[in-house]
């Protein structure tokens, strides 16, 4: 068992090293985006007032877009849930009307079979 444990520890160690490397790469990527944004704002051809206005407008447009899509998604989900409720109710009624009489008939047949065997 010692050799198997050794290999398992080495495998886990490699996996941890890979995960740590991925986290570091992600942080580097985010830091470079932040640095690029900062440099872009600092060396922009527009004044600070215009840049802030552009950022504000872009944010408002983004929020409107997200809000509209959330409303569309909410309406879509409402429609689908009501359709599913109707379909489930129909299936339930269908199963209820089909299975219960069949089971009653089967039960009555079995009762008759038992009665006949008892009479014999």
PDB file of C-alpha atoms in Angstrom:
ATOM      1  CA  UNK A   1       0.000   0.000   0.000  1.00  0.00           C
ATOM      2  CA  UNK A   2       2.921   2.385   0.512  1.00  0.00           C
ATOM      3  CA  UNK A   3       3.757   2.610  -3.182  1.00  0.00           C
ATOM      4  CA  UNK A   4       0.134   3.279  -4.147  1.00  0.00           C
ATOM      5  CA  UNK A   5      -0.128   6.026  -1.538  1.00  0.00           C
ATOM      6  CA  UNK A   6       3.109   7.566  -2.825  1.00  0.00           C
ATOM      7  CA  UNK A   7       1.798   7.699  -6.403  1.00  0.00           C
ATOM      8  CA  UNK A   8      -1.531   9.099  -5.215  1.00  0.00           C
ATOM      9  CA  UNK A   9       0.242  11.848  -3.256  1.00  0.00           C
ATOM     10  CA  UNK A  10       2.371  12.738  -6.281  1.00  0.00           C
ATOM     11  CA  UNK A  11      -0.733  12.886  -8.505  1.00  0.00           C
ATOM     12  CA  UNK A  12      -2.522  15.154  -6.026  1.00  0.00           C
ATOM     13  CA  UNK A  13       0.579  17.341  -5.756  1.00  0.00           C
ATOM     14  CA  UNK A  14       0.683  17.754  -9.557  1.00  0.00           C
ATOM     15  CA  UNK A  15      -3.031  18.618  -9.642  1.00  0.00           C
ATOM     16  CA  UNK A  16      -2.567  21.252  -6.918  1.00  0.00           C
ATOM     17  CA  UNK A  17       0.381  22.775  -8.795  1.00  0.00           C
ATOM     18  CA  UNK A  18      -1.692  22.954 -11.992  1.00  0.00           C
ATOM     19  CA  UNK A  19      -4.606  24.594 -10.137  1.00  0.00           C
ATOM     20  CA  UNK A  20      -2.275  27.119  -8.490  1.00  0.00           C
ATOM     21  CA  UNK A  21      -0.765  27.935 -11.878  1.00  0.00           C
ATOM     22  CA  UNK A  22      -4.232  28.478 -13.355  1.00  0.00           C
ATOM     23  CA  UNK A  23      -5.199  30.814 -10.499  1.00  0.00           C
ATOM     24  CA  UNK A  24      -2.007  32.817 -10.955  1.00  0.00           C
ATOM     25  CA  UNK A  25      -2.603  33.044 -14.715  1.00  0.00           C
ATOM     26  CA  UNK A  26      -6.173  34.254 -14.112  1.00  0.00           C
ATOM     27  CA  UNK A  27      -4.953  36.922 -11.681  1.00  0.00           C
ATOM     28  CA  UNK A  28      -2.330  38.074 -14.192  1.00  0.00           C
ATOM     29  CA  UNK A  29      -5.020  38.343 -16.866  1.00  0.00           C
ATOM     30  CA  UNK A  30      -7.313  40.386 -14.604  1.00  0.00           C
ATOM     31  CA  UNK A  31      -4.428  42.642 -13.554  1.00  0.00           C
ATOM     32  CA  UNK A  32      -3.522  43.287 -17.193  1.00  0.00           C
ATOM     33  CA  UNK A  33      -7.141  44.188 -17.982  1.00  0.00           C
ATOM     34  CA  UNK A  34      -7.170  46.621 -15.050  1.00  0.00           C
ATOM     35  CA  UNK A  35      -3.867  48.166 -16.124  1.00  0.00           C
ATOM     36  CA  UNK A  36      -5.100  48.500 -19.709  1.00  0.00           C
ATOM     37  CA  UNK A  37      -8.303  50.173 -18.563  1.00  0.00           C
ATOM     38  CA  UNK A  38      -6.406  52.567 -16.314  1.00  0.00           C
ATOM     39  CA  UNK A  39      -3.931  53.502 -19.044  1.00  0.00           C
ATOM     40  CA  UNK A  40      -6.762  53.913 -21.529  1.00  0.00           C
ATOM     41  CA  UNK A  41      -8.573  56.335 -19.242  1.00  0.00           C
ATOM     42  CA  UNK A  42      -5.382  58.250 -18.409  1.00  0.00           C
ATOM     43  CA  UNK A  43      -4.276  58.717 -21.999  1.00  0.00           C
ATOM     44  CA  UNK A  44      -7.720  59.144 -23.564  1.00  0.00           C
ATOM     45  CA  UNK A  45      -8.193  61.948 -26.077  1.00  0.00           C
ATOM     46  CA  UNK A  46     -11.372  63.054 -24.331  1.00  0.00           C
ATOM     47  CA  UNK A  47     -11.573  65.112 -21.187  1.00  0.00           C
ATOM     48  CA  UNK A  48     -12.412  63.496 -17.861  1.00  0.00           C
ATOM     49  CA  UNK A  49     -15.904  64.943 -17.941  1.00  0.00           C
ATOM     50  CA  UNK A  50     -16.606  63.436 -21.379  1.00  0.00           C
ATOM     51  CA  UNK A  51     -15.086  60.098 -20.377  1.00  0.00           C
ATOM     52  CA  UNK A  52     -17.220  59.926 -17.236  1.00  0.00           C
ATOM     53  CA  UNK A  53     -20.294  60.792 -19.305  1.00  0.00           C
ATOM     54  CA  UNK A  54     -19.446  58.028 -21.812  1.00  0.00           C
ATOM     55  CA  UNK A  55     -18.906  55.539 -18.998  1.00  0.00           C
ATOM     56  CA  UNK A  56     -22.208  56.581 -17.421  1.00  0.00           C
ATOM     57  CA  UNK A  57     -24.086  56.214 -20.727  1.00  0.00           C
ATOM     58  CA  UNK A  58     -22.532  52.828 -21.416  1.00  0.00           C
ATOM     59  CA  UNK A  59     -23.475  51.671 -17.923  1.00  0.00           C
ATOM     60  CA  UNK A  60     -27.071  52.866 -18.351  1.00  0.00           C
ATOM     61  CA  UNK A  61     -27.349  51.134 -21.728  1.00  0.00           C
ATOM     62  CA  UNK A  62     -25.943  47.952 -20.238  1.00  0.00           C
ATOM     63  CA  UNK A  63     -28.394  48.074 -17.340  1.00  0.00           C
ATOM     64  CA  UNK A  64     -31.314  48.697 -19.712  1.00  0.00           C
ATOM     65  CA  UNK A  65     -30.203  45.768 -21.868  1.00  0.00           C
ATOM     66  CA  UNK A  66     -29.899  43.470 -18.860  1.00  0.00           C
ATOM     67  CA  UNK A  67     -33.251  44.638 -17.476  1.00  0.00           C
ATOM     68  CA  UNK A  68     -35.016  44.068 -20.789  1.00  0.00           C
ATOM     69  CA  UNK A  69     -33.501  40.603 -21.140  1.00  0.00           C
ATOM     70  CA  UNK A  70     -34.416  39.744 -17.557  1.00  0.00           C
ATOM     71  CA  UNK A  71     -38.023  40.734 -18.243  1.00  0.00           C
ATOM     72  CA  UNK A  72     -38.023  38.644 -21.410  1.00  0.00           C
ATOM     73  CA  UNK A  73     -36.559  35.700 -19.522  1.00  0.00           C
ATOM     74  CA  UNK A  74     -39.095  36.124 -16.709  1.00  0.00           C
ATOM     75  CA  UNK A  75     -41.993  36.151 -19.185  1.00  0.00           C
ATOM     76  CA  UNK A  76     -40.579  33.132 -21.018  1.00  0.00           C
ATOM     77  CA  UNK A  77     -40.247  31.201 -17.757  1.00  0.00           C
ATOM     78  CA  UNK A  78     -43.809  32.140 -16.744  1.00  0.00           C
ATOM     79  CA  UNK A  79     -45.151  30.919 -20.078  1.00  0.00           C
ATOM     80  CA  UNK A  80     -43.194  27.677 -19.920  1.00  0.00           C
ATOM     81  CA  UNK A  81     -44.231  26.965 -16.324  1.00  0.00           C
ATOM     82  CA  UNK A  82     -47.899  27.523 -17.130  1.00  0.00           C
ATOM     83  CA  UNK A  83     -47.552  25.243 -20.172  1.00  0.00           C
ATOM     84  CA  UNK A  84     -45.873  22.617 -17.998  1.00  0.00           C
ATOM     85  CA  UNK A  85     -48.602  22.902 -15.342  1.00  0.00           C
ATOM     86  CA  UNK A  86     -51.271  22.352 -17.985  1.00  0.00           C
ATOM     87  CA  UNK A  87     -49.403  19.407 -19.488  1.00  0.00           C
ATOM     88  CA  UNK A  88     -48.887  17.821 -16.069  1.00  0.00           C
ATOM     89  CA  UNK A  89     -52.538  18.309 -15.164  1.00  0.00           C
ATOM     90  CA  UNK A  90     -53.617  16.703 -18.446  1.00  0.00           C
ATOM     91  CA  UNK A  91     -51.250  13.759 -17.965  1.00  0.00           C
ATOM     92  CA  UNK A  92     -52.416  13.334 -14.390  1.00  0.00           C
ATOM     93  CA  UNK A  93     -56.060  13.250 -15.470  1.00  0.00           C
ATOM     94  CA  UNK A  94     -55.206  10.875 -18.306  1.00  0.00           C
ATOM     95  CA  UNK A  95     -53.311   8.517 -16.028  1.00  0.00           C
ATOM     96  CA  UNK A  96     -55.963   8.742 -13.340  1.00  0.00           C
ATOM     97  CA  UNK A  97     -58.801   7.880 -15.731  1.00  0.00           C
ATOM     98  CA  UNK A  98     -56.872   5.104 -17.483  1.00  0.00           C
ATOM     99  CA  UNK A  99     -55.092   3.335 -14.666  1.00  0.00           C
ATOM    100  CA  UNK A 100     -57.604   3.313 -11.856  1.00  0.00           C
ATOM    101  CA  UNK A 101     -60.434   1.626 -13.817  1.00  0.00           C
ATOM    102  CA  UNK A 102     -57.953  -0.875 -15.247  1.00  0.00           C
ATOM    103  CA  UNK A 103     -56.670  -1.656 -11.764  1.00  0.00           C
ATOM    104  CA  UNK A 104     -60.221  -2.008 -10.471  1.00  0.00           C
ATOM    105  CA  UNK A 105     -61.047  -4.404 -13.317  1.00  0.00           C
ATOM    106  CA  UNK A 106     -57.874  -6.391 -12.629  1.00  0.00           C
ATOM    107  CA  UNK A 107     -58.692  -6.500  -8.939  1.00  0.00           C
ATOM    108  CA  UNK A 108     -62.257  -7.670  -9.625  1.00  0.00           C
ATOM    109  CA  UNK A 109     -60.927 -10.391 -11.942  1.00  0.00           C
ATOM    110  CA  UNK A 110     -58.537 -11.582  -9.272  1.00  0.00           C
ATOM    111  CA  UNK A 111     -61.301 -11.595  -6.669  1.00  0.00           C
ATOM    112  CA  UNK A 112     -63.453 -13.710  -9.007  1.00  0.00           C
ATOM    113  CA  UNK A 113     -60.551 -16.110  -9.596  1.00  0.00           C
ATOM    114  CA  UNK A 114     -60.035 -16.503  -5.867  1.00  0.00           C
ATOM    115  CA  UNK A 115     -63.778 -17.078  -5.322  1.00  0.00           C
ATOM    116  CA  UNK A 116     -63.783 -19.802  -7.967  1.00  0.00           C
ATOM    117  CA  UNK A 117     -60.761 -21.505  -6.437  1.00  0.00           C
ATOM    118  CA  UNK A 118     -62.373 -21.392  -3.022  1.00  0.00           C
ATOM    119  CA  UNK A 119     -65.531 -23.025  -4.400  1.00  0.00           C
ATOM    120  CA  UNK A 120     -63.501 -25.887  -5.914  1.00  0.00           C
TER     121      UNK A 120
END
